mmCIF file of C-alpha atoms and ligand atoms in Angstrom:
data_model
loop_
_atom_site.group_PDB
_atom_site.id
_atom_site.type_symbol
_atom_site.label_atom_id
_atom_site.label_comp_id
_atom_site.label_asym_id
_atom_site.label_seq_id
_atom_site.Cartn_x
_atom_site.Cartn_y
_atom_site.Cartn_z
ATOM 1 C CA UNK D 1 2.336 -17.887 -8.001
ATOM 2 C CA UNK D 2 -0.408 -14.823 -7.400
ATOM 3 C CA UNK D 3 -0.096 -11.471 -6.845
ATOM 4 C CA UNK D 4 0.380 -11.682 -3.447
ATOM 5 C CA UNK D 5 3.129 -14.013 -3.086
ATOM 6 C CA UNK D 6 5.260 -12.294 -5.972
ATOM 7 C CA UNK D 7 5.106 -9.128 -3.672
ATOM 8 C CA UNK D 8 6.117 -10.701 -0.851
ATOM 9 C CA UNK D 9 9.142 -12.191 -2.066
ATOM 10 C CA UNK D 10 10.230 -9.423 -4.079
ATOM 11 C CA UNK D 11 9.807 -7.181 -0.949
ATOM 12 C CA UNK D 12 12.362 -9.802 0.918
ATOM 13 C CA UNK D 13 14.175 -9.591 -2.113
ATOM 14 C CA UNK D 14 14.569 -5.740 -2.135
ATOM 15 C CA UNK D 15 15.526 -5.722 1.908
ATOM 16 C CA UNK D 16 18.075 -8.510 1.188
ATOM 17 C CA UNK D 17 19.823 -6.728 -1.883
ATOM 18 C CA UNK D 18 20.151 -3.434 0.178
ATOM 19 C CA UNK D 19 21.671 -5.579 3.288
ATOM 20 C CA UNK D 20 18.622 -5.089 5.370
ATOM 21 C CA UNK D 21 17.908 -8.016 8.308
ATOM 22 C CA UNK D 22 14.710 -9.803 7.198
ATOM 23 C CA UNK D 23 13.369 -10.618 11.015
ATOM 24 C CA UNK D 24 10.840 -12.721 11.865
ATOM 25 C CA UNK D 25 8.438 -9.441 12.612
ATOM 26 C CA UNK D 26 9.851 -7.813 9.793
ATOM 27 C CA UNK D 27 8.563 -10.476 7.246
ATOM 28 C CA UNK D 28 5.172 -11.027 8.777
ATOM 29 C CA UNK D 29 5.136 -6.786 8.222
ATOM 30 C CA UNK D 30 6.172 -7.877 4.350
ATOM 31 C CA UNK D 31 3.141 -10.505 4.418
ATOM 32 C CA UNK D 32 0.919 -8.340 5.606
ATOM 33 C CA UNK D 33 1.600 -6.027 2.981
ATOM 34 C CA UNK D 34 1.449 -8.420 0.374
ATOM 35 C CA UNK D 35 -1.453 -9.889 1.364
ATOM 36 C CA UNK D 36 -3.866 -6.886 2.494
ATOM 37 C CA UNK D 37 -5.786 -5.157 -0.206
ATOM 38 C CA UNK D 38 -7.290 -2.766 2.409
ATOM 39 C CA UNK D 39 -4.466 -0.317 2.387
ATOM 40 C CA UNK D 40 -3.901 -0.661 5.932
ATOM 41 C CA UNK D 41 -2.729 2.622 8.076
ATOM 42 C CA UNK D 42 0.973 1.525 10.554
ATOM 43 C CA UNK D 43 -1.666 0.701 13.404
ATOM 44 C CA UNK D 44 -3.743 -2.000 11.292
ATOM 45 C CA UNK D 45 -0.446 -3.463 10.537
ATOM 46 C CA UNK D 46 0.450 -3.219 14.078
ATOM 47 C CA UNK D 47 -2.482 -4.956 15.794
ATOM 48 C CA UNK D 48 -2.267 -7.970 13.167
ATOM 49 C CA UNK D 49 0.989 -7.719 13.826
ATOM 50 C CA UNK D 50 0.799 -7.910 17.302
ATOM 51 C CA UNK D 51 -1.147 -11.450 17.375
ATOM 52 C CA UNK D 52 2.038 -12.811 16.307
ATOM 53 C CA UNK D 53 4.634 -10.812 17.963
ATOM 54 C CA UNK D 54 2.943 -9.372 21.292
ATOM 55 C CA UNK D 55 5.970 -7.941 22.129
ATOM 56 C CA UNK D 56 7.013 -6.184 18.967
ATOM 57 C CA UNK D 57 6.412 -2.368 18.678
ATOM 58 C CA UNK D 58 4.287 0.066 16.656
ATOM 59 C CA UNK D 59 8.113 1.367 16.003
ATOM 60 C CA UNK D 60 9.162 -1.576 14.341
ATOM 61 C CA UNK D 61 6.437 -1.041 12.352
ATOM 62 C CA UNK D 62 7.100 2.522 11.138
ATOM 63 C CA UNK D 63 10.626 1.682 10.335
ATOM 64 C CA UNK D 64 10.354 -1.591 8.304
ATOM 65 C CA UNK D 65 7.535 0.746 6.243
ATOM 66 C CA UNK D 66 9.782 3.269 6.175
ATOM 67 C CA UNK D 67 12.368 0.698 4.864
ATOM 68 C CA UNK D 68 10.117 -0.435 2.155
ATOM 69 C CA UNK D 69 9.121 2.968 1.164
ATOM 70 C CA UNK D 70 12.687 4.168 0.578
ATOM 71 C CA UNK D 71 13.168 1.318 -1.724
ATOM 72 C CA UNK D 72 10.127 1.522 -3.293
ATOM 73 C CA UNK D 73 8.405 -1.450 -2.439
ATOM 74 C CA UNK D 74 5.631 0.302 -0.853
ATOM 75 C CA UNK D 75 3.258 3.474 -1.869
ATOM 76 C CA UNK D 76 2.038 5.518 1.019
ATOM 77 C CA UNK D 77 -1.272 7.253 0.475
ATOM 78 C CA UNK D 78 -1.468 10.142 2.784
ATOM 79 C CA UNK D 79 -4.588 11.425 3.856
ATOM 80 C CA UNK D 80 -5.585 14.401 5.927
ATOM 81 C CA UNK D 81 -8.559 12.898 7.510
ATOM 82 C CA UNK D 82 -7.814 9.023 7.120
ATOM 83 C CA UNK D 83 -3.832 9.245 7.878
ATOM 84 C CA UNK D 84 -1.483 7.199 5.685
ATOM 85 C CA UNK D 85 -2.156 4.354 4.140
ATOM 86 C CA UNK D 86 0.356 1.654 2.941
ATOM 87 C CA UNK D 87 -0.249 -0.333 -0.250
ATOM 88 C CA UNK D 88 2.873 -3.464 -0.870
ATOM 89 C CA UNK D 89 0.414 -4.691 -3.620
ATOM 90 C CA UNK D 90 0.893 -1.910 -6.223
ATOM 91 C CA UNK D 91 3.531 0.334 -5.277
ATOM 92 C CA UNK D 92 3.571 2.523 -8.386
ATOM 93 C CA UNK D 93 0.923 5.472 -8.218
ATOM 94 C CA UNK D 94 -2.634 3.931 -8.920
ATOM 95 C CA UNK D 95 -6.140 5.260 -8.612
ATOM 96 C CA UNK D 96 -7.799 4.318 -5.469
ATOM 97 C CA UNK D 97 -11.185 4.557 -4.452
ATOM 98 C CA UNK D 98 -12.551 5.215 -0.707
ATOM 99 C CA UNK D 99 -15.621 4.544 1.155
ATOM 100 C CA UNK D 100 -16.598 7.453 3.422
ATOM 101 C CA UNK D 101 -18.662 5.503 5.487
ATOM 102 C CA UNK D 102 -16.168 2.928 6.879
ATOM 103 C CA UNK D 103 -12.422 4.782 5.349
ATOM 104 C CA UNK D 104 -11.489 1.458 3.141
ATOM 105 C CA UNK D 105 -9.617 1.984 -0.011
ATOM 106 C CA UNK D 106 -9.408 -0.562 -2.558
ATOM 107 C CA UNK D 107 -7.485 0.126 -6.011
ATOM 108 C CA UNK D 108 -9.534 0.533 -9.435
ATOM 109 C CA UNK D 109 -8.095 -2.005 -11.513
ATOM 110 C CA UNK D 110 -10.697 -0.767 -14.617
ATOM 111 C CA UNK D 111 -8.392 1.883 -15.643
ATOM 112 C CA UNK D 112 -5.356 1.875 -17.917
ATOM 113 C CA UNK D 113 -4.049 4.561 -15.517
ATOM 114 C CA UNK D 114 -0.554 4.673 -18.148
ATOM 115 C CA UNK D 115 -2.807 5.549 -21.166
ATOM 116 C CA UNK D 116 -4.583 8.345 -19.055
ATOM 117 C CA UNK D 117 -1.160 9.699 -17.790
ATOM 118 C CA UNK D 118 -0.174 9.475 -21.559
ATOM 119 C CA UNK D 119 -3.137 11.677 -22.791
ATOM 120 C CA UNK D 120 -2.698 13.991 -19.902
ATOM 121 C CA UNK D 121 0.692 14.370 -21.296
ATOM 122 C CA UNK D 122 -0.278 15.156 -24.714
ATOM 123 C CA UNK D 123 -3.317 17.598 -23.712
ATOM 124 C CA UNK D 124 -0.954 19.494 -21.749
ATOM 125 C CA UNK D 125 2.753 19.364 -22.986
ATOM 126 C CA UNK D 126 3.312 18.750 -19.942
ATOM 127 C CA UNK D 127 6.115 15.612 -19.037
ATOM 128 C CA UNK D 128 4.312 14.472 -15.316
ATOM 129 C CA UNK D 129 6.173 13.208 -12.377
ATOM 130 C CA UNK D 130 3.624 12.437 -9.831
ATOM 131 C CA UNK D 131 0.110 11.534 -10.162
ATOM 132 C CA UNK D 132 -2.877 10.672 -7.754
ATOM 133 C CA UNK D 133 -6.167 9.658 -8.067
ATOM 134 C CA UNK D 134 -8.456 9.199 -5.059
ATOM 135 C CA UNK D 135 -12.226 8.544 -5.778
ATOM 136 C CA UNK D 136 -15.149 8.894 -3.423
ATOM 137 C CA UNK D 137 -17.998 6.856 -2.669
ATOM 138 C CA UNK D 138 -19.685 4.560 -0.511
ATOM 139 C CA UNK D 139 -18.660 0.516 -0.597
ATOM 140 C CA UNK D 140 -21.095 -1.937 -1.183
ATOM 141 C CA UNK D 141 -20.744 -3.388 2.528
ATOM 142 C CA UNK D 142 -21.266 -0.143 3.757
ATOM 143 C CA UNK D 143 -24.315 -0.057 0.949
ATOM 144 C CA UNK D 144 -25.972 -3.094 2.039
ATOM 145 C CA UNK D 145 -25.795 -2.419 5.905
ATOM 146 C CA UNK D 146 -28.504 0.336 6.421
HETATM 147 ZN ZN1 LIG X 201 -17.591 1.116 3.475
HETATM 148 ZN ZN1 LIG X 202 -3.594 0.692 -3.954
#
């Protein structure tokens, strides 16, 4: 099993143990999630989405996110310019890098993000509850297409 399908059935997983409905819409939501590395904002989700289900909602969106978040099965990655963006992948705090030409963000899988929290820790004294790392930049599609 990858990556991908481990999320998605331990997202099910999560709705089922806390006596959620798993709907049809609601688990292509879940695969989307799972399978997306984009970090896709509630209307990307909603227009794939919507191929599927052309009657389903941006609502139903928001609230199976919403769902997920709660739970922890998704990190939400607010941005003031980009809005919020959803990542079912990963959904501990990782560092994330975005391209200012097109707004993707992909995760930086380089970093031992643990050992850098760690050191932080021990620089500081301090014992950290939240961290974020957002790097800038432009993406190599956006690099190759003058
Ligand atoms: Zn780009
Ligand atoms: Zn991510």
């Amino acid at each position: 099993m990858n990556q991908h399908e481990i999320r998605f059935i331990e997202m099910q997983k999560a709705l089922k143990k806390h006596k959620y409905k798993v709907t049809p819409q609601r688990l292509a939501i879940l695969k989307i999630l799972a399978y997306n590395i984009s970090h896709p904002k509630i209307d990307e989700i909603y227009e794939i989405l919507r191929k599927t289900f052309p009657t389903t909602s941006p609502a139903t969106v928001y609230k199976t996110v919403a769902v997920l978040k709660e739970l922890n099965e998704v990190l939400e990655i607010q941005y003031s310019d980009k809005g919020n963006r959803y990542d079912g992948l990963t959904p501990i705090p990782h560092p994330h890098i975005c391209c200012t030409v097109c707004n993707k963000v992909f995760d930086i899988q380089a970093i031992n993000f643990d050992d850098l929290i760690n050191k932080m820790e021990k620089e500081t004294g301090f014992e950290i509850h939240h961290v974020r790392m957002d790097v800038n930049g432009i993406c190599q599609e956006c690099r190759n297409d003058p």
